[in-house]
Short mmCIF file of C-alpha atoms in Angstrom, two decimals:
data_model
loop_
_atom_site.label_atom_id
_atom_site.label_comp_id
_atom_site.label_asym_id
_atom_site.label_seq_id
_atom_site.Cartn_x
_atom_site.Cartn_y
_atom_site.Cartn_z
CA MET V 1 9.03 -28.34 -2.83
CA SER V 2 11.09 -29.74 0.00
CA VAL V 3 14.01 -27.97 1.63
CA HIS V 4 16.30 -30.71 0.35
CA ALA V 5 15.00 -30.49 -3.21
CA SER V 6 15.55 -26.68 -3.26
CA LEU V 7 19.22 -27.13 -2.35
CA SER V 8 19.91 -29.60 -5.09
CA PRO V 9 21.37 -28.57 -8.42
CA ALA V 10 18.48 -27.31 -10.45
CA SER V 11 19.99 -28.11 -13.76
CA ALA V 12 22.61 -30.46 -15.00
CA GLU V 13 23.43 -27.90 -17.70
CA VAL V 14 25.08 -25.52 -15.33
CA ARG V 15 28.89 -26.20 -15.44
CA ARG V 16 30.81 -25.64 -12.23
CA LEU V 17 33.80 -23.40 -12.53
CA SER V 18 37.24 -25.08 -12.22
CA ALA V 19 40.62 -23.98 -11.03
CA PRO V 20 41.84 -23.43 -14.69
CA ASP V 21 38.70 -21.23 -15.25
CA ILE V 22 39.78 -19.04 -12.34
CA ARG V 23 43.49 -19.07 -13.38
CA SER V 24 42.43 -17.84 -16.79
CA ARG V 25 40.89 -14.70 -15.23
CA LYS V 26 44.32 -13.24 -14.55
CA GLY V 27 44.08 -9.49 -15.56
CA GLY V 28 40.53 -9.80 -16.67
CA GLU V 29 37.12 -9.42 -14.99
CA PRO V 30 37.71 -9.34 -11.20
CA ILE V 31 37.07 -12.61 -9.43
CA VAL V 32 34.38 -12.48 -6.72
CA ALA V 33 35.01 -14.70 -3.75
CA LEU V 34 33.20 -15.10 -0.41
CA THR V 35 33.21 -17.57 2.35
CA ALA V 36 30.30 -19.77 3.19
CA TYR V 37 29.84 -22.62 5.66
CA HIS V 38 26.18 -23.87 5.19
CA ALA V 39 24.09 -25.08 2.29
CA HIS V 40 21.59 -22.18 2.43
CA THR V 41 24.28 -19.38 2.41
CA ALA V 42 26.20 -21.22 -0.29
CA ARG V 43 23.06 -21.27 -2.51
CA ILE V 44 22.70 -17.52 -2.12
CA ALA V 45 26.33 -16.84 -2.76
CA ASP V 46 26.49 -19.09 -5.75
CA ALA V 47 24.26 -16.68 -7.70
CA SER V 48 26.83 -13.96 -7.66
CA CYS V 49 30.33 -15.38 -6.74
CA ASP V 50 32.92 -17.15 -8.82
CA VAL V 51 34.64 -18.76 -5.82
CA ILE V 52 33.11 -19.98 -2.53
CA LEU V 53 35.76 -20.47 0.11
CA VAL V 54 35.00 -22.87 2.90
CA GLY V 55 37.31 -20.95 5.21
CA ASP V 56 38.80 -22.16 8.54
CA SER V 57 37.42 -18.87 9.76
CA LEU V 58 34.40 -21.02 10.60
CA GLY V 59 36.21 -21.76 13.78
CA MET V 60 35.66 -18.17 14.94
CA VAL V 61 32.45 -17.34 13.07
CA MET V 62 30.50 -20.60 13.80
CA HIS V 63 32.19 -21.92 16.95
CA GLY V 64 33.32 -18.77 18.75
CA LEU V 65 36.94 -19.76 18.92
CA GLU V 66 39.67 -17.21 19.39
CA SER V 67 41.61 -18.20 16.27
CA THR V 68 41.57 -20.72 13.39
CA VAL V 69 44.22 -22.92 15.01
CA PRO V 70 41.87 -25.37 16.82
CA VAL V 71 39.86 -26.22 13.63
CA THR V 72 39.95 -29.77 12.64
CA LEU V 73 39.86 -31.57 9.28
CA ASP V 74 36.59 -33.21 10.26
CA MET V 75 35.08 -29.79 10.86
CA MET V 76 36.23 -28.56 7.38
CA ILE V 77 34.90 -31.63 5.65
CA LEU V 78 31.46 -31.36 7.32
CA GLN V 79 30.95 -27.77 6.26
CA ALA V 80 32.41 -28.22 2.76
CA GLN V 81 29.91 -31.08 2.19
CA ALA V 82 27.08 -28.69 3.06
CA VAL V 83 28.45 -25.92 0.73
CA MET V 84 28.80 -28.40 -2.07
CA ARG V 85 25.13 -29.36 -1.67
CA GLY V 86 24.07 -25.78 -1.75
CA SER V 87 26.14 -24.58 -4.72
CA ARG V 88 26.20 -25.58 -8.34
CA ARG V 89 28.31 -22.96 -10.27
CA ALA V 90 31.05 -21.52 -8.15
CA LEU V 91 34.42 -23.18 -7.61
CA VAL V 92 34.46 -24.41 -4.02
CA VAL V 93 37.76 -24.12 -2.35
CA VAL V 94 38.31 -25.67 1.06
CA ASP V 95 40.90 -24.42 3.60
CA MET V 96 43.30 -27.04 4.85
CA PRO V 97 43.34 -26.51 8.72
CA PHE V 98 46.33 -26.11 10.89
CA GLY V 99 48.22 -29.39 11.52
CA SER V 100 46.85 -31.21 8.51
CA TYR V 101 49.46 -30.45 5.87
CA GLU V 102 52.69 -28.89 7.35
CA ALA V 103 54.58 -31.94 8.59
CA SER V 104 55.35 -33.42 5.12
CA ARG V 105 54.35 -33.40 1.50
CA GLU V 106 52.90 -36.83 2.03
CA GLU V 107 50.77 -35.75 4.96
CA ALA V 108 49.47 -32.86 2.98
CA PHE V 109 48.65 -35.09 0.00
CA HIS V 110 46.65 -37.61 2.16
CA SER V 111 44.78 -34.84 3.94
CA CYS V 112 43.94 -33.07 0.60
CA VAL V 113 42.86 -36.28 -1.00
CA ARG V 114 40.57 -36.98 1.89
CA VAL V 115 38.98 -33.49 1.61
CA MET V 116 38.52 -33.63 -2.17
CA LYS V 117 37.07 -37.24 -2.11
CA GLU V 118 34.69 -36.69 0.81
CA THR V 119 33.42 -33.29 -0.25
CA GLY V 120 33.74 -33.18 -4.06
CA CYS V 121 35.30 -29.64 -3.86
CA GLY V 122 37.35 -28.21 -6.73
CA ALA V 123 40.45 -27.06 -4.89
CA VAL V 124 42.21 -26.68 -1.51
CA LYS V 125 43.93 -23.68 0.03
CA LEU V 126 47.13 -23.71 2.05
CA GLU V 127 48.74 -20.99 4.10
CA GLY V 128 52.44 -20.15 3.61
CA GLY V 129 54.81 -19.00 0.95
CA ARG V 130 58.27 -20.30 0.31
CA ARG V 131 58.02 -22.85 3.15
CA MET V 132 54.99 -24.38 1.41
CA ALA V 133 56.22 -24.08 -2.13
CA GLU V 134 57.55 -27.66 -2.47
CA THR V 135 54.38 -29.01 -0.90
CA ILE V 136 52.21 -27.07 -3.37
CA ARG V 137 54.35 -28.42 -6.30
CA PHE V 138 54.02 -31.96 -4.94
CA LEU V 139 50.22 -31.63 -4.73
CA VAL V 140 49.69 -29.99 -8.11
CA GLU V 141 51.79 -32.61 -9.81
CA ARG V 142 49.50 -35.23 -8.29
CA GLY V 143 46.28 -33.57 -9.49
CA ILE V 144 45.26 -31.36 -6.53
CA PRO V 145 44.47 -27.73 -7.44
CA VAL V 146 46.05 -25.44 -4.84
CA MET V 147 45.18 -21.79 -3.89
CA ALA V 148 48.02 -20.31 -1.89
CA HIS V 149 47.75 -17.69 0.92
CA ILE V 150 50.46 -15.23 1.69
CA GLY V 151 50.85 -12.11 3.77
CA LEU V 152 49.07 -12.40 7.01
CA THR V 153 48.54 -16.06 7.66
CA PRO V 154 46.05 -16.48 10.52
CA GLN V 155 47.18 -20.15 11.33
CA SER V 156 50.57 -18.66 12.19
CA ILE V 157 48.98 -16.22 14.71
CA ASN V 158 51.08 -17.47 17.60
CA VAL V 159 54.30 -16.83 15.72
CA LEU V 160 53.24 -13.52 14.30
CA GLY V 161 52.07 -12.30 17.69
CA GLY V 162 48.66 -11.06 16.51
CA PHE V 163 46.60 -10.07 13.51
CA ARG V 164 48.95 -7.46 12.13
CA ALA V 165 49.20 -5.99 8.59
CA GLN V 166 52.26 -6.94 6.66
CA GLY V 167 54.68 -5.02 4.43
CA ARG V 168 53.91 -1.57 5.76
CA GLU V 169 57.62 -0.78 5.67
CA GLU V 170 59.36 -1.19 2.28
CA ALA V 171 62.28 -2.93 4.03
CA ASP V 172 59.87 -5.87 4.73
CA TRP V 173 58.68 -6.29 1.19
CA GLY V 174 61.34 -8.78 0.03
CA PRO V 175 60.29 -11.90 1.89
CA ILE V 176 56.63 -11.34 0.94
CA GLU V 177 57.50 -10.86 -2.68
CA ASP V 178 59.70 -14.04 -2.52
CA ASP V 179 56.73 -15.92 -1.05
CA ALA V 180 54.46 -14.75 -3.90
CA ARG V 181 57.02 -15.82 -6.56
CA ALA V 182 57.58 -19.15 -4.93
CA VAL V 183 53.92 -20.26 -4.75
CA ALA V 184 53.26 -19.06 -8.32
CA GLU V 185 56.27 -20.93 -9.62
CA ALA V 186 55.23 -24.03 -7.64
CA GLY V 187 51.88 -24.12 -9.61
CA ALA V 188 49.28 -22.46 -7.37
CA PHE V 189 46.37 -21.50 -9.66
CA ALA V 190 45.71 -18.42 -7.49
CA MET V 191 46.86 -16.82 -4.31
CA VAL V 192 45.15 -14.97 -1.47
CA ILE V 193 46.99 -11.86 -0.27
CA GLU V 194 45.85 -10.98 3.22
CA ALA V 195 46.45 -7.69 5.12
CA VAL V 196 49.26 -6.54 2.99
CA ALA V 197 50.21 -2.88 2.37
CA GLU V 198 48.34 -1.72 -0.74
CA PRO V 199 51.46 -0.73 -2.83
CA LEU V 200 53.05 -4.15 -2.30
CA ALA V 201 49.87 -6.04 -3.10
CA ARG V 202 49.57 -4.01 -6.35
CA LYS V 203 53.19 -4.80 -7.20
CA ILE V 204 52.80 -8.51 -6.57
CA THR V 205 49.70 -8.69 -8.71
CA ALA V 206 51.53 -7.01 -11.56
CA GLU V 207 54.46 -9.50 -11.32
CA VAL V 208 52.95 -12.97 -10.71
CA PRO V 209 51.34 -15.03 -13.50
CA CYS V 210 48.42 -16.29 -11.45
CA PRO V 211 45.42 -14.32 -10.05
CA THR V 212 45.69 -12.62 -6.77
CA ILE V 213 42.66 -12.42 -4.51
CA GLY V 214 42.93 -9.61 -2.01
CA ILE V 215 41.53 -9.42 1.51
CA GLY V 216 42.77 -6.25 3.00
CA ALA V 217 45.28 -5.78 0.19
CA SER V 218 44.63 -3.77 -3.00
CA PRO V 219 41.83 -2.98 -5.49
CA ALA V 220 44.39 -3.84 -8.12
CA CYS V 221 44.24 -7.52 -7.10
CA ASP V 222 42.58 -9.85 -9.70
CA GLY V 223 39.79 -10.47 -7.15
CA GLN V 224 38.55 -9.99 -3.73
CA VAL V 225 37.36 -12.17 -0.82
CA LEU V 226 35.65 -11.47 2.48
CA VAL V 227 34.12 -13.43 5.25
CA MET V 228 30.38 -13.47 4.66
CA GLU V 229 29.32 -12.94 8.21
CA ASP V 230 31.72 -9.95 8.45
CA MET V 231 30.40 -8.13 5.34
CA LEU V 232 26.74 -8.80 6.40
CA GLY V 233 27.15 -7.24 9.83
CA LEU V 234 26.80 -10.40 11.83
CA THR V 235 30.06 -10.27 13.64
CA PRO V 236 30.66 -7.77 16.48
CA ARG V 237 34.29 -6.92 15.57
CA VAL V 238 35.86 -6.89 12.18
CA PRO V 239 39.24 -5.93 10.74
CA LYS V 240 39.79 -2.50 9.16
CA PHE V 241 39.54 -4.00 5.64
CA VAL V 242 36.04 -5.15 6.02
CA LYS V 243 33.18 -3.14 4.48
CA ARG V 244 29.76 -3.90 5.88
CA PHE V 245 27.67 -4.37 2.75
CA GLY V 246 24.61 -5.20 4.96
CA ASP V 247 23.65 -4.84 8.64
CA LEU V 248 21.61 -7.92 9.29
CA GLY V 249 22.47 -8.29 12.97
CA PRO V 250 19.84 -5.77 14.30
CA GLY V 251 17.21 -7.22 11.97
CA ILE V 252 17.74 -10.72 13.22
CA ALA V 253 17.65 -9.54 16.82
CA ALA V 254 14.41 -7.63 16.27
CA ALA V 255 12.80 -10.68 14.55
CA ILE V 256 13.82 -13.05 17.52
CA GLU V 257 12.57 -10.35 20.05
CA ALA V 258 9.22 -10.20 18.15
CA TYR V 259 8.95 -14.03 18.15
CA ALA V 260 9.78 -14.29 21.91
CA SER V 261 7.20 -11.62 22.69
CA GLU V 262 4.40 -13.30 20.66
CA VAL V 263 5.14 -16.72 22.23
CA ARG V 264 4.91 -15.23 25.76
CA ALA V 265 1.73 -13.46 24.85
CA ARG V 266 0.29 -16.66 23.33
CA THR V 267 -0.43 -14.84 20.07
CA PHE V 268 1.85 -17.17 18.20
CA PRO V 269 1.04 -19.68 16.84
CA GLY V 270 -2.15 -18.32 15.52
CA PRO V 271 -4.91 -20.33 13.89
CA GLU V 272 -3.15 -20.02 10.49
CA HIS V 273 -0.10 -21.74 11.90
CA THR V 274 -1.96 -24.72 13.50
CA TYR V 275 -3.79 -27.83 12.15
CA ALA V 276 -7.62 -28.35 12.68
CA MET V 277 -9.23 -31.70 13.09
CA LYS V 278 -10.41 -33.26 9.84
CA LYS V 279 -14.15 -33.30 9.37
CA PRO V 280 -15.57 -36.78 9.78
CA ALA V 281 -16.46 -38.50 6.56
CA LYS V 282 -20.25 -38.77 5.86
#
């Protein structure tokens, strides 16, 4: 079987999850979400995850950028196309990158339409609470499922002054709660809550009608999401909220070292990895 064939949907009978499916999980079985940026990793994640997020974290994970701010719409579309080819069951949600949706509701609509048409994804994700509520409402009314993102919003890192946990003092809870209510009322089918004090994330989860998906938030959230490379041990520095469920970095390094050693010793490729001449026909 070719590589391309192995990445294609194996059966037309498998139904891909939709935004309404995820919304209906409020208060039920926890939603499992994970990022992916490639067809191969999407295929692996698809077996266990309900949501695959094509996150703008690809700027840092794949391209070595310092933040998500430089990520472009073209970058997101390219990787989302790969993820769609590699998955067949999970809802694929694509991050809208910084500068593609903030200027106006109309700009957001055109950017989101382009993403959904060119990738076939099932939903988009926008950062921001109250300030994005009207845009979320505008998009949902026009057929675009939106996942919201409140708390620490990485695209606003230059305003926030760094990657800092939010709501660690009760006096700061009000605006974050207002953000959660605003995006829920605007029609977001789910919301990511990032780097928010555990009691506040728990309180928001109990109060809003749509599922909350935590990342550095609370086990009480309706689901959890992590960056795949972080939880697999492939990134050198990770936030406090990341648990390394694997440590693939040393294994990959050891495999590459062994490969380099055999190439230099001319022991690879061996006879089993090369092609002999065909015997002449009699």
